[in-house]
mmCIF file of C-alpha atoms in Angstrom:
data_model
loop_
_atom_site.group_PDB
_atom_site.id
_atom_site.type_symbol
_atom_site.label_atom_id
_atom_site.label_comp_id
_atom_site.label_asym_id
_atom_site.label_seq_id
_atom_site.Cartn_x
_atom_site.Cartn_y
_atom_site.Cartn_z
ATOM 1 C CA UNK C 28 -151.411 -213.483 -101.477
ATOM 2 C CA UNK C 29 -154.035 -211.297 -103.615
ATOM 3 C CA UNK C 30 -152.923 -210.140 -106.844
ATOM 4 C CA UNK C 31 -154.708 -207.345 -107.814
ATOM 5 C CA UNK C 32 -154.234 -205.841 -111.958
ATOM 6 C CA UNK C 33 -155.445 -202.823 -112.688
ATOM 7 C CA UNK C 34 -156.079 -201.198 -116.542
ATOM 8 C CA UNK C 35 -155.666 -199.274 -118.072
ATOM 9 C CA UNK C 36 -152.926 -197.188 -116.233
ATOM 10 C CA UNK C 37 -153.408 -193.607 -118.136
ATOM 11 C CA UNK C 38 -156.588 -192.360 -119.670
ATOM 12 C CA UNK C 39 -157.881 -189.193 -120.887
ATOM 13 C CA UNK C 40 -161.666 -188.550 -121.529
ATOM 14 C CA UNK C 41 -163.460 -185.451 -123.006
ATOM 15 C CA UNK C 42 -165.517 -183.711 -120.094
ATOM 16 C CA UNK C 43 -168.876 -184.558 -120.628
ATOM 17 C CA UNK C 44 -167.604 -188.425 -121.822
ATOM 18 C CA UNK C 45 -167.739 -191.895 -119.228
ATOM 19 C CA UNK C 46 -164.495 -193.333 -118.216
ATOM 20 C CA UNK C 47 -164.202 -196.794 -116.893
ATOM 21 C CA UNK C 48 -161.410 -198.523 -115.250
ATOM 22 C CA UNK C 49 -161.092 -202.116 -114.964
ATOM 23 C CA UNK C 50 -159.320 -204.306 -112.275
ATOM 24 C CA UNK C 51 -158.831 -208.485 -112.099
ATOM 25 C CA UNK C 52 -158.042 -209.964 -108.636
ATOM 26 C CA UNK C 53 -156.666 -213.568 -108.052
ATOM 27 C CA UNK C 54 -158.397 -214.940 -104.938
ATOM 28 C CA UNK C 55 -161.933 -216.087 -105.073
ATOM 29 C CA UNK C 56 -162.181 -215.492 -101.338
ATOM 30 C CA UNK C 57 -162.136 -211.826 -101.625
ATOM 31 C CA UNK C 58 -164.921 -210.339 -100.554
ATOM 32 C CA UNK C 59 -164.633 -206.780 -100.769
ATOM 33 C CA UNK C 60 -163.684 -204.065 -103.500
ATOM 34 C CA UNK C 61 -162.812 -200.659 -102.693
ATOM 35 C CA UNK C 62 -162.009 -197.807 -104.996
ATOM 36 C CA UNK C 63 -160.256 -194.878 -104.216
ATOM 37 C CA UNK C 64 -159.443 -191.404 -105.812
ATOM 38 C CA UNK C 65 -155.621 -189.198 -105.354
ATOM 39 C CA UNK C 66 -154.854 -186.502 -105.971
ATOM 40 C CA UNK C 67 -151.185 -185.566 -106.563
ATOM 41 C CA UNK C 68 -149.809 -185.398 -102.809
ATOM 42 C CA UNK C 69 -153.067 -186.036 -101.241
ATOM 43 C CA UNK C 70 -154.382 -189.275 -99.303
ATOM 44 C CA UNK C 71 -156.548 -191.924 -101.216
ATOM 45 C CA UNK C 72 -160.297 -190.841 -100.440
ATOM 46 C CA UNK C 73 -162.951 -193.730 -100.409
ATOM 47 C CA UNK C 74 -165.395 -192.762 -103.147
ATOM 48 C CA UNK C 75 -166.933 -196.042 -103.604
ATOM 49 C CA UNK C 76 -167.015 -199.989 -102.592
ATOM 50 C CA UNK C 77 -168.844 -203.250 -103.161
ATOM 51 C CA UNK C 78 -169.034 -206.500 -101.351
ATOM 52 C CA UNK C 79 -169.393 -209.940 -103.152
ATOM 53 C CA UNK C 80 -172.695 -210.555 -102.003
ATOM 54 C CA UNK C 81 -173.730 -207.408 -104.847
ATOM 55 C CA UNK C 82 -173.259 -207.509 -108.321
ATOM 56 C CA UNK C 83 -173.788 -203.914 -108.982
ATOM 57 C CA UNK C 84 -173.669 -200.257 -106.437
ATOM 58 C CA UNK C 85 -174.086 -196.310 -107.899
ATOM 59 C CA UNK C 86 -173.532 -193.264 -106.420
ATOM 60 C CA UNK C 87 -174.702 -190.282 -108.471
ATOM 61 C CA UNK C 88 -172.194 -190.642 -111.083
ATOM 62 C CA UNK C 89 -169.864 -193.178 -110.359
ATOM 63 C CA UNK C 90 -170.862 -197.317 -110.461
ATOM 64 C CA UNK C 91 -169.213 -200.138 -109.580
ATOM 65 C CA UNK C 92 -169.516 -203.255 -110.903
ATOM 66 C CA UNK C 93 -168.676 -207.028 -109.426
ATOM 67 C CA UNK C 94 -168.239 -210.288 -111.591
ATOM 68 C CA UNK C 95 -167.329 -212.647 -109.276
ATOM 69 C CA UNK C 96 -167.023 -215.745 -111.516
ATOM 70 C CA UNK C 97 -164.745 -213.863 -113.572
ATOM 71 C CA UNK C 98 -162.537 -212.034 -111.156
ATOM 72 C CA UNK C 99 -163.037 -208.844 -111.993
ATOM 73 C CA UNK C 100 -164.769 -205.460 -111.102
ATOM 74 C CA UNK C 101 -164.876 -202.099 -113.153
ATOM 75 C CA UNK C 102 -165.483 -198.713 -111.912
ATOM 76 C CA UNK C 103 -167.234 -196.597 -114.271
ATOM 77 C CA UNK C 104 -168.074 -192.572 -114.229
ATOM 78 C CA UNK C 105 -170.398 -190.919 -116.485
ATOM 79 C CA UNK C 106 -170.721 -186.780 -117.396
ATOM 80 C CA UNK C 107 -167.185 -186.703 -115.974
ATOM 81 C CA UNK C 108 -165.461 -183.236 -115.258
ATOM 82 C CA UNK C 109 -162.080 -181.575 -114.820
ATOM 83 C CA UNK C 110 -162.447 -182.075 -110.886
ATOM 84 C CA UNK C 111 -162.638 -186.370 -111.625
ATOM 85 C CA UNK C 112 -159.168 -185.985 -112.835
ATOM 86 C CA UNK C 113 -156.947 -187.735 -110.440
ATOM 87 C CA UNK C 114 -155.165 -190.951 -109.895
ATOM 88 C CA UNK C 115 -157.959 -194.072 -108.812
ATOM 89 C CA UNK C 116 -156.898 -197.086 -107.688
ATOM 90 C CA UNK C 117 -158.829 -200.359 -106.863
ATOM 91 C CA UNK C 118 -158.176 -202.804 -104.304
ATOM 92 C CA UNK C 119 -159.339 -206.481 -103.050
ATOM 93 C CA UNK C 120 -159.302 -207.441 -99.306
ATOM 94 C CA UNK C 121 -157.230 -210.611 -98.501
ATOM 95 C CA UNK C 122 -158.625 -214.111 -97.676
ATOM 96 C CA UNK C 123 -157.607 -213.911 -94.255
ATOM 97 C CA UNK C 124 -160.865 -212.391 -93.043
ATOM 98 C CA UNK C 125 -158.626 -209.247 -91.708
ATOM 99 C CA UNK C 126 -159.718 -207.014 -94.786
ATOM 100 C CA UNK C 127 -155.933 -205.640 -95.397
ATOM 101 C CA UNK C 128 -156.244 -204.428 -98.796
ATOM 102 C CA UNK C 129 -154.109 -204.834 -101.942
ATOM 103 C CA UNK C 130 -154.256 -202.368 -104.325
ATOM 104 C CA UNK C 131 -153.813 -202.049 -107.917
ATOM 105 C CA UNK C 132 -151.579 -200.440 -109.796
ATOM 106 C CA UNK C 133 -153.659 -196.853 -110.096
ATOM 107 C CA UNK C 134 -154.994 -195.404 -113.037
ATOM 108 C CA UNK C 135 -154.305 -191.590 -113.922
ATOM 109 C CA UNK C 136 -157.495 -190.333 -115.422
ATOM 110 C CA UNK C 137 -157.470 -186.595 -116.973
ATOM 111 C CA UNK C 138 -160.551 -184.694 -118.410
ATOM 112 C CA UNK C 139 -159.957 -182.690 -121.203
ATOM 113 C CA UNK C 140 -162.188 -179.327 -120.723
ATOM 114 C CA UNK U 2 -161.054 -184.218 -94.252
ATOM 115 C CA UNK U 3 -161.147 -187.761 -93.217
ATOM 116 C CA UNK U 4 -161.169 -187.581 -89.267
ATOM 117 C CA UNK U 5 -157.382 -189.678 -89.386
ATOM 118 C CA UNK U 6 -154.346 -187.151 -88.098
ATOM 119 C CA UNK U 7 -150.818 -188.277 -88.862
ATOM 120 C CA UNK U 8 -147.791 -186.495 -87.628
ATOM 121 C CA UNK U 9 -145.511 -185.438 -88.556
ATOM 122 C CA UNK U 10 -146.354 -184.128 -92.307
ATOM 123 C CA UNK U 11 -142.619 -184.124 -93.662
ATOM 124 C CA UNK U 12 -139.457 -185.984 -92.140
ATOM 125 C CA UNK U 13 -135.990 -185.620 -93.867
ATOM 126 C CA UNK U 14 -133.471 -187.676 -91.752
ATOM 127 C CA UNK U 15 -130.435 -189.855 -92.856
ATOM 128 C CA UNK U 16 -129.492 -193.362 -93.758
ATOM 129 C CA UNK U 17 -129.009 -195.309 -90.524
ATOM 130 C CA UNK U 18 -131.525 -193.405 -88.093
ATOM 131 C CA UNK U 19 -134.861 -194.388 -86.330
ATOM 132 C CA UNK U 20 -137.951 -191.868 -86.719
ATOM 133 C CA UNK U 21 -141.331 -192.501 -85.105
ATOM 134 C CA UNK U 22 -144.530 -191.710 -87.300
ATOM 135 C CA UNK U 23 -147.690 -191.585 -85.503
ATOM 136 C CA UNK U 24 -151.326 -191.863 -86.229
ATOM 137 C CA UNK U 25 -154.736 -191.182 -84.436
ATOM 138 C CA UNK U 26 -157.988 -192.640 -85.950
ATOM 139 C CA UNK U 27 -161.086 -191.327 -86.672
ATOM 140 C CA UNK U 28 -163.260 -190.966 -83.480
ATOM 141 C CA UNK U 29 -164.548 -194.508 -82.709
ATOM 142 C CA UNK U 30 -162.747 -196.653 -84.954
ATOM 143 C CA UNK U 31 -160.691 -199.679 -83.076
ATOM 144 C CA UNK U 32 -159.066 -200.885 -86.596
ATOM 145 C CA UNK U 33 -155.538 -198.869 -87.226
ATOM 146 C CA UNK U 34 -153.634 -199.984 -90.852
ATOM 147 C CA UNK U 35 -150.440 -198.959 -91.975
ATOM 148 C CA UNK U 36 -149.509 -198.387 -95.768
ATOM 149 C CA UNK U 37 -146.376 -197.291 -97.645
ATOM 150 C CA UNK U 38 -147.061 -195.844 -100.816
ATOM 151 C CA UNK U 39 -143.964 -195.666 -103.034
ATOM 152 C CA UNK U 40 -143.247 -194.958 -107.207
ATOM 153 C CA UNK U 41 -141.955 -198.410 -107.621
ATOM 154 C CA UNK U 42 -143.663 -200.997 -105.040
ATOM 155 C CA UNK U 43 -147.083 -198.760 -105.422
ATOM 156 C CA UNK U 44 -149.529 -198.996 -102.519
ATOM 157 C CA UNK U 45 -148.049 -201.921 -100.022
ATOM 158 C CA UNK U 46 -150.245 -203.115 -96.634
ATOM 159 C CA UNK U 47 -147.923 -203.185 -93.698
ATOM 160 C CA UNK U 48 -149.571 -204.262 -90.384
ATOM 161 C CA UNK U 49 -152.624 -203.826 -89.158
ATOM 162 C CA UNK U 50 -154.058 -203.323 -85.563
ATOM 163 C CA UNK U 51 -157.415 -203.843 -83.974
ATOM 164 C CA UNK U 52 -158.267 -202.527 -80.376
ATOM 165 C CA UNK U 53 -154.534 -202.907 -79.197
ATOM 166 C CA UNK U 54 -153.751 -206.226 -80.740
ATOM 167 C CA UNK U 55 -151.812 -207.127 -84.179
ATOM 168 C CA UNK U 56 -154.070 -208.392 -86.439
ATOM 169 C CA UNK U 57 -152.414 -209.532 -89.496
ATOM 170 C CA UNK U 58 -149.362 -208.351 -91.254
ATOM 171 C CA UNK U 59 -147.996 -207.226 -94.214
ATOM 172 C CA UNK U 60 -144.584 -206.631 -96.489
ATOM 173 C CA UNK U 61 -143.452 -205.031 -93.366
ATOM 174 C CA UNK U 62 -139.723 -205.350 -93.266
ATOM 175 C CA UNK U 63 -138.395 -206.917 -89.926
ATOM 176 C CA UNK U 64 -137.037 -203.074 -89.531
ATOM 177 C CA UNK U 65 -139.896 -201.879 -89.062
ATOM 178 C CA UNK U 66 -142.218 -202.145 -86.032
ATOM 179 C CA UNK U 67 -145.611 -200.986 -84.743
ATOM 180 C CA UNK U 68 -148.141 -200.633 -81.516
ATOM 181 C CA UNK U 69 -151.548 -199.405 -80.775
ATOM 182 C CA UNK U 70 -152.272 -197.952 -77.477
ATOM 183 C CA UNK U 71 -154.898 -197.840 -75.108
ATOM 184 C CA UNK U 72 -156.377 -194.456 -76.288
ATOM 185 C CA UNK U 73 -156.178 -196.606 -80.009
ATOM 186 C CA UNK U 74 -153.583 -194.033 -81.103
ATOM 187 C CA UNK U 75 -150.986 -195.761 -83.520
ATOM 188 C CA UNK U 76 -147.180 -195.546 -84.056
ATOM 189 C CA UNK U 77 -145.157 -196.661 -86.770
ATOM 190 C CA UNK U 78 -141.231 -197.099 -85.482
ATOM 191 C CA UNK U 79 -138.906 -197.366 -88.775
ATOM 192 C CA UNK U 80 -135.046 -198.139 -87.927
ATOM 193 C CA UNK U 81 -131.949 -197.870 -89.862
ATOM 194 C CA UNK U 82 -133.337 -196.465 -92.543
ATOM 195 C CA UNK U 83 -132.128 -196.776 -95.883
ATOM 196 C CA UNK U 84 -132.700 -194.510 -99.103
ATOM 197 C CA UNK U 85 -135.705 -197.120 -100.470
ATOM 198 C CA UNK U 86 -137.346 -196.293 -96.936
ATOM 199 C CA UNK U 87 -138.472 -192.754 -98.598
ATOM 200 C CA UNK U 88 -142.251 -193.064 -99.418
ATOM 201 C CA UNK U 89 -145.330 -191.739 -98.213
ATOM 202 C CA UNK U 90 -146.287 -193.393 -95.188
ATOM 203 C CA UNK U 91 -150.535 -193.553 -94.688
ATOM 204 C CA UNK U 92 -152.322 -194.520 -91.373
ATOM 205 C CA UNK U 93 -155.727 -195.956 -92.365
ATOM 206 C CA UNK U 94 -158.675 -196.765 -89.609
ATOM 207 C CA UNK U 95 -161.989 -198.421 -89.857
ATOM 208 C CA UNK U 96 -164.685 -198.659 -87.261
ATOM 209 C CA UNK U 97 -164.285 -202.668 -87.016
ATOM 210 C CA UNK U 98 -161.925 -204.727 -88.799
ATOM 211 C CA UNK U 99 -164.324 -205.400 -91.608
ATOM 212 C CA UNK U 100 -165.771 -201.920 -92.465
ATOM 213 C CA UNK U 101 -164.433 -199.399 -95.256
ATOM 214 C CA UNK U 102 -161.199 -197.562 -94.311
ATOM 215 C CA UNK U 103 -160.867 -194.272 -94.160
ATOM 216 C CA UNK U 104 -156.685 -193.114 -94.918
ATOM 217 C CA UNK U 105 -154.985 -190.009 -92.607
ATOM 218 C CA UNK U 106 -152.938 -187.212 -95.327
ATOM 219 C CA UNK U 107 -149.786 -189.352 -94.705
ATOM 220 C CA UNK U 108 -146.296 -188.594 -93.528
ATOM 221 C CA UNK U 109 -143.710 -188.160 -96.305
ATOM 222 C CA UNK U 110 -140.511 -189.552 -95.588
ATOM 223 C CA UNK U 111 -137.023 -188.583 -97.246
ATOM 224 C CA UNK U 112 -134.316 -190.740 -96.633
ATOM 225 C CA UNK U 113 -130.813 -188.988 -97.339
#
């Protein structure tokens, strides 16, 4: 099945500073890349996604990026502030075509005021 | 507020015993997932329903089981239940199989 690594797993920023996450994923046939943000008790909320027919997506502050030869996609926020602290995690849909996703591992992300 | 309801919120119950967690999706959506979240196995795919019919499957132990019904509400059946049972259990849904899911605020389970 997908394999899905996800780095780094803590990471604190200055407010104002970018943040980027990276993941790696083991089966070329994936073709679509979530990311999602949690908060401590709170259900993962969709803030962003790709599909492997784009290389590149932004939303206001937060980009995704897609290397598909390479295996690996990256979210990245800029100006980041106390509310982006949280727990993100990535995730790859499986090759069966049934987009079930496998996540990564999650990376807890704090902004220092 | 996604649009995905899960009931209940908590459950405490004991090693042993059967508890039924259910899940309605967002308005529209046919596509129902299950999830366990846990500190040690992480975010773990369990099954996966589209418009009534099991679509593909996950690490979902063979004590575990799971239906959609006709009004595409989804229920989660988890039998004798042992302490690494206690996670957070998420319902996800998705309009069709292929579009972006959208997760419910998840039932947290406590196994004593």
């Amino acid at each position: 099945g997908e394999n899905v690594e996800q780095h780094p797993s803590t990471l604190s920023v200055q407010e104002g500073d970018s943040a980027v996450i990276k993941c790696t994923y083991s089966d070329s046939a994936s073709n679509y890349f979530p990311w999602y943000k949690q908060e401590l008790g709170k259900r993962p909320q969709l803030i962003i996604d790709i599909r492997s027919n784009v290389g590149e997506k932004k939303d206001q502050r937060i980009a995704v990026t897609l290397n598909k030869t390479a295996k690996h996609f990256s979210l990245h926020i800029t100006e980041t502030q106390p509310e982006d602290s949280a727990v993100y995690f990535c995730a790859a849909s499986d090759q069966t075509g049934a987009n079930n996703l496998f996540f990564g591992t999650g990376t807890r992300l704090t902004v220092i005021p | 507020d996604s649009g995905v309801t899960q009931t209940p919120k908590h459950l405490i119950t004991a090693t042993g015993q059967r508890v039924t967690l259910r899940c309605s999706p967002r308005s529209g959506d046919l596509s129902v997932y299950w999830y366990q979240q846990s500190l040690d196995q992480g975010l773990q795919f369990l099954i996966q329903y589209y418009n009534g019919e099991e679509r593909a499957k996950g690490n979902i132990l063979e004590r575990f089981s799971a239906q959609q019904f006709p009004d595409l509400h989804s229920e989660l059946n988890l039998s004798s239940l042992e302490l690494g049972d206690s996670a957070l259990y998420f319902c996800a849904s998705s309009v069709q199989w292929y579009d972006e899911q959208f997760f419910g605020p998840g039932t947290r389970l406590t196994v004593l």
